[in-house]
CSV table of C-alpha atoms in Angstrom, one decimal:
chain,number,residue,atom,x,y,z
W,1,UNK,CA,28.8,42.4,54.4
W,2,UNK,CA,31.6,40.0,54.4
W,3,UNK,CA,31.1,36.7,53.2
W,4,UNK,CA,32.9,33.3,53.5
W,5,UNK,CA,31.1,30.2,51.9
W,6,UNK,CA,32.0,26.8,52.6
W,7,UNK,CA,31.1,24.3,49.8
W,8,UNK,CA,29.5,21.8,52.1
W,9,UNK,CA,27.9,22.2,55.4
W,10,UNK,CA,27.8,18.4,56.0
W,11,UNK,CA,30.3,15.8,54.1
W,12,UNK,CA,30.9,12.1,54.8
W,13,UNK,CA,34.0,10.1,53.3
W,14,UNK,CA,35.4,6.8,53.5
W,15,UNK,CA,38.7,6.1,54.8
W,16,UNK,CA,41.5,6.5,52.2
W,17,UNK,CA,39.5,8.5,50.0
W,18,UNK,CA,41.1,12.1,48.9
W,19,UNK,CA,38.7,15.2,50.0
W,20,UNK,CA,38.2,18.5,49.0
W,21,UNK,CA,37.0,21.4,51.6
W,22,UNK,CA,36.6,24.8,49.3
W,23,UNK,CA,36.3,28.1,50.6
W,24,UNK,CA,35.3,31.6,48.9
W,25,UNK,CA,35.3,35.2,50.3
W,26,UNK,CA,33.7,38.1,48.2
W,27,UNK,CA,35.5,40.6,50.4
W,28,UNK,CA,39.0,40.7,48.3
W,29,UNK,CA,40.9,39.9,51.4
W,30,UNK,CA,44.2,39.2,51.3
W,31,UNK,CA,44.4,36.5,54.2
W,32,UNK,CA,42.3,33.1,54.4
W,33,UNK,CA,42.8,30.8,57.1
W,34,UNK,CA,41.4,27.0,57.3
W,35,UNK,CA,40.8,25.5,61.2
W,36,UNK,CA,39.3,22.5,62.4
W,37,UNK,CA,37.2,22.7,65.5
W,38,UNK,CA,37.2,20.1,68.0
W,39,UNK,CA,35.2,19.5,71.6
W,40,UNK,CA,38.1,20.8,74.3
W,41,UNK,CA,40.4,21.6,71.9
W,42,UNK,CA,38.9,24.7,70.5
W,43,UNK,CA,40.0,26.1,67.2
W,44,UNK,CA,43.5,25.1,65.8
W,45,UNK,CA,45.2,26.4,62.8
W,46,UNK,CA,45.7,23.8,60.1
W,47,UNK,CA,47.2,26.7,57.4
W,48,UNK,CA,46.8,29.9,56.2
W,49,UNK,CA,47.8,32.0,53.0
W,50,UNK,CA,48.6,35.4,52.9
W,51,UNK,CA,48.4,35.8,49.0
W,52,UNK,CA,47.8,33.8,45.8
W,53,UNK,CA,49.6,31.2,45.5
W,54,UNK,CA,51.4,31.6,49.1
W,55,UNK,CA,50.9,29.3,51.9
W,56,UNK,CA,52.3,29.2,55.4
W,57,UNK,CA,51.5,26.0,57.9
W,58,UNK,CA,49.4,26.4,61.0
W,59,UNK,CA,49.9,24.5,64.1
W,60,UNK,CA,48.8,21.1,62.6
W,61,UNK,CA,49.6,20.6,58.9
W,62,UNK,CA,50.1,16.9,59.0
W,63,UNK,CA,47.7,15.1,56.6
W,64,UNK,CA,46.5,18.1,54.8
W,65,UNK,CA,47.4,20.2,52.1
W,66,UNK,CA,46.0,23.6,50.5
W,67,UNK,CA,45.9,25.2,47.3
W,68,UNK,CA,45.1,29.0,46.6
W,69,UNK,CA,44.8,29.7,42.7
W,70,UNK,CA,42.6,32.7,43.0
W,71,UNK,CA,42.7,35.4,45.7
W,72,UNK,CA,38.9,34.7,46.5
W,73,UNK,CA,39.3,30.7,46.7
W,74,UNK,CA,41.0,28.7,49.4
W,75,UNK,CA,40.7,25.0,49.1
W,76,UNK,CA,41.8,22.6,51.9
W,77,UNK,CA,42.7,18.7,50.7
W,78,UNK,CA,42.6,15.7,52.5
W,79,UNK,CA,45.2,13.5,50.5
W,80,UNK,CA,43.8,10.7,52.3
W,81,UNK,CA,41.1,10.9,54.7
W,82,UNK,CA,41.7,9.2,58.2
W,83,UNK,CA,38.8,8.7,61.0
W,84,UNK,CA,41.2,11.1,62.9
W,85,UNK,CA,40.0,13.6,60.6
W,86,UNK,CA,36.7,13.6,61.4
W,87,UNK,CA,36.0,17.5,62.7
W,88,UNK,CA,34.2,20.7,61.9
W,89,UNK,CA,36.4,22.7,59.6
W,90,UNK,CA,36.1,26.5,59.5
W,91,UNK,CA,37.2,28.6,56.8
W,92,UNK,CA,38.0,32.4,57.3
W,93,UNK,CA,39.5,35.7,55.8
W,94,UNK,CA,40.8,39.0,56.7
W,95,UNK,CA,42.5,41.9,55.5
W,96,UNK,CA,46.2,41.5,55.5
W,97,UNK,CA,48.1,43.1,58.4
W,98,UNK,CA,46.1,45.5,60.1
W,99,UNK,CA,47.5,44.5,63.6
W,100,UNK,CA,45.0,44.9,66.0
W,101,UNK,CA,42.1,45.1,63.7
W,102,UNK,CA,42.9,42.0,61.9
W,103,UNK,CA,39.3,40.7,62.2
W,104,UNK,CA,38.5,37.6,60.7
W,105,UNK,CA,35.4,36.7,59.4
W,106,UNK,CA,34.3,33.1,59.3
W,107,UNK,CA,32.0,30.8,57.0
W,108,UNK,CA,29.3,28.2,58.6
W,109,UNK,CA,31.7,25.2,58.8
W,110,UNK,CA,32.1,22.0,57.2
W,111,UNK,CA,31.2,19.0,59.8
W,112,UNK,CA,33.3,16.1,57.9
W,113,UNK,CA,32.8,12.4,59.0
W,114,UNK,CA,35.5,10.2,58.1
W,115,UNK,CA,34.1,6.5,58.2
X,1,UNK,CA,54.7,29.9,74.7
X,2,UNK,CA,52.0,32.2,74.2
X,3,UNK,CA,48.5,31.0,75.0
X,4,UNK,CA,45.2,31.8,76.1
X,5,UNK,CA,42.9,30.2,79.0
X,6,UNK,CA,39.3,30.6,78.9
X,7,UNK,CA,37.0,29.9,82.3
X,8,UNK,CA,34.7,28.5,82.9
X,9,UNK,CA,34.5,25.8,79.8
X,10,UNK,CA,30.5,26.3,80.5
X,11,UNK,CA,28.3,28.6,82.4
X,12,UNK,CA,24.5,28.3,83.1
X,13,UNK,CA,22.5,31.4,83.5
X,14,UNK,CA,19.0,32.2,84.5
X,15,UNK,CA,17.3,34.7,81.9
X,16,UNK,CA,18.6,38.4,83.7
X,17,UNK,CA,21.4,36.8,85.7
X,18,UNK,CA,24.5,38.9,85.0
X,19,UNK,CA,28.0,37.1,85.0
X,20,UNK,CA,31.5,37.5,83.5
X,21,UNK,CA,33.9,34.9,81.6
X,22,UNK,CA,37.6,35.0,82.2
X,23,UNK,CA,40.1,35.0,79.5
X,24,UNK,CA,43.6,34.7,80.9
X,25,UNK,CA,46.8,35.2,78.6
X,26,UNK,CA,50.9,34.8,78.7
X,27,UNK,CA,51.4,36.5,75.2
X,28,UNK,CA,54.6,38.8,74.7
X,29,UNK,CA,53.9,41.3,72.1
X,30,UNK,CA,50.1,41.4,72.3
X,31,UNK,CA,49.2,43.2,69.2
X,32,UNK,CA,45.2,42.4,70.1
X,33,UNK,CA,43.1,40.6,72.3
X,34,UNK,CA,39.7,39.6,70.4
X,35,UNK,CA,36.1,38.1,71.6
X,36,UNK,CA,34.4,36.0,69.2
X,37,UNK,CA,30.8,34.4,69.6
X,38,UNK,CA,29.8,31.5,68.0
X,39,UNK,CA,26.3,30.8,67.7
X,40,UNK,CA,25.4,26.6,67.9
X,41,UNK,CA,26.2,25.5,64.1
X,42,UNK,CA,27.8,28.6,63.0
X,43,UNK,CA,30.9,29.9,62.6
X,44,UNK,CA,32.1,32.6,65.1
X,45,UNK,CA,31.2,36.2,64.7
X,46,UNK,CA,33.9,39.3,66.0
X,47,UNK,CA,32.4,40.8,69.1
X,48,UNK,CA,35.3,43.0,70.2
X,49,UNK,CA,39.1,43.7,69.4
X,50,UNK,CA,40.9,45.4,72.7
X,51,UNK,CA,44.7,46.5,72.4
X,52,UNK,CA,45.7,48.0,75.5
X,53,UNK,CA,45.1,47.5,79.4
X,54,UNK,CA,42.3,49.8,80.5
X,55,UNK,CA,40.8,49.4,77.4
X,56,UNK,CA,36.9,48.7,77.6
X,57,UNK,CA,34.2,47.8,74.9
X,58,UNK,CA,30.7,47.9,74.8
X,59,UNK,CA,28.0,46.2,72.3
X,60,UNK,CA,23.8,45.6,73.6
X,61,UNK,CA,24.4,43.7,76.5
X,62,UNK,CA,28.1,42.4,76.4
X,63,UNK,CA,31.1,44.8,77.9
X,64,UNK,CA,34.6,43.5,77.3
X,65,UNK,CA,37.5,44.6,79.5
X,66,UNK,CA,41.2,44.0,79.5
X,67,UNK,CA,44.3,44.1,82.0
X,68,UNK,CA,47.8,43.2,81.6
X,69,UNK,CA,47.1,39.8,82.4
X,70,UNK,CA,43.3,39.0,81.6
X,71,UNK,CA,40.5,39.8,79.5
X,72,UNK,CA,36.5,39.6,80.9
X,73,UNK,CA,33.4,39.5,78.9
X,74,UNK,CA,31.0,40.7,81.0
X,75,UNK,CA,27.0,39.5,80.3
X,76,UNK,CA,24.2,41.7,81.4
X,77,UNK,CA,20.7,40.6,81.9
X,78,UNK,CA,21.5,37.7,79.4
X,79,UNK,CA,18.7,36.5,77.1
X,80,UNK,CA,18.1,32.9,75.9
X,81,UNK,CA,19.3,33.9,72.5
X,82,UNK,CA,22.8,34.9,74.3
X,83,UNK,CA,23.2,31.3,74.4
X,84,UNK,CA,26.5,30.5,72.4
X,85,UNK,CA,30.2,29.6,72.8
X,86,UNK,CA,32.1,33.1,73.5
X,87,UNK,CA,35.9,32.5,72.2
X,88,UNK,CA,39.0,34.7,73.4
X,89,UNK,CA,41.8,35.1,71.0
X,90,UNK,CA,45.0,36.8,70.3
X,91,UNK,CA,47.3,38.2,67.6
X,92,UNK,CA,51.0,38.3,68.4
X,93,UNK,CA,54.1,39.2,66.6
X,94,UNK,CA,54.4,39.9,62.7
X,95,UNK,CA,52.0,37.1,61.5
X,96,UNK,CA,48.4,37.8,60.3
X,97,UNK,CA,47.5,34.5,62.2
X,98,UNK,CA,45.1,34.3,65.7
X,99,UNK,CA,45.1,31.9,68.4
X,100,UNK,CA,42.1,31.0,70.1
X,101,UNK,CA,41.3,29.9,73.6
X,102,UNK,CA,39.2,26.5,73.8
X,103,UNK,CA,36.0,28.8,74.9
X,104,UNK,CA,33.3,29.1,77.2
X,105,UNK,CA,29.7,27.6,76.4
X,106,UNK,CA,27.3,29.9,77.7
X,107,UNK,CA,23.4,29.0,78.1
X,108,UNK,CA,21.1,31.0,79.1
X,109,UNK,CA,17.8,29.5,80.5
X,110,UNK,CA,14.4,31.6,80.4
């Protein structure tokens, strides 16, 4: 079974702190994604990566950056956390370009509170 | 702009009461229409992919269908463990990313 592991389930940070969210997948998937999920807004794509050291902006990249130094690991970085970044963050992975077979596998999520 | 709209936002059913969830889409170059289920406190889990109008997929109490404008997730005789948020999503163009709808929160009462 595909396993996507997010390093923390719950995280509380202060405004202005630098925050790292880590995600590891064990199925050798090329693609990895970071989403945030907010009530009424659904899942919104922040960044995705289709290969090591490659990244593409999603729909809401402002205030975030990412790092992918190894194929299995994708990190989301909040350079200076703000209260409007309080949210559920979800990491996902998928095989590259299977078209309609492009199934994404999700981690359990990290609920981040910025105070 | 490509988008999906899910309805209703929330649905409360009695155990055994069958119903359907709707996902309306306006997507040019649809490469796949996906259904995911998200249990409380967990990440979404893949249910189905549909590609062409007229296609149907089934899994236990769930059946997904696709037309040229919408997809339905039919739930037959639901149980309390079906309480979750069902998400519709699409993949279009040459990109790897998938765009999600806002979901239908399903509650099944014993």
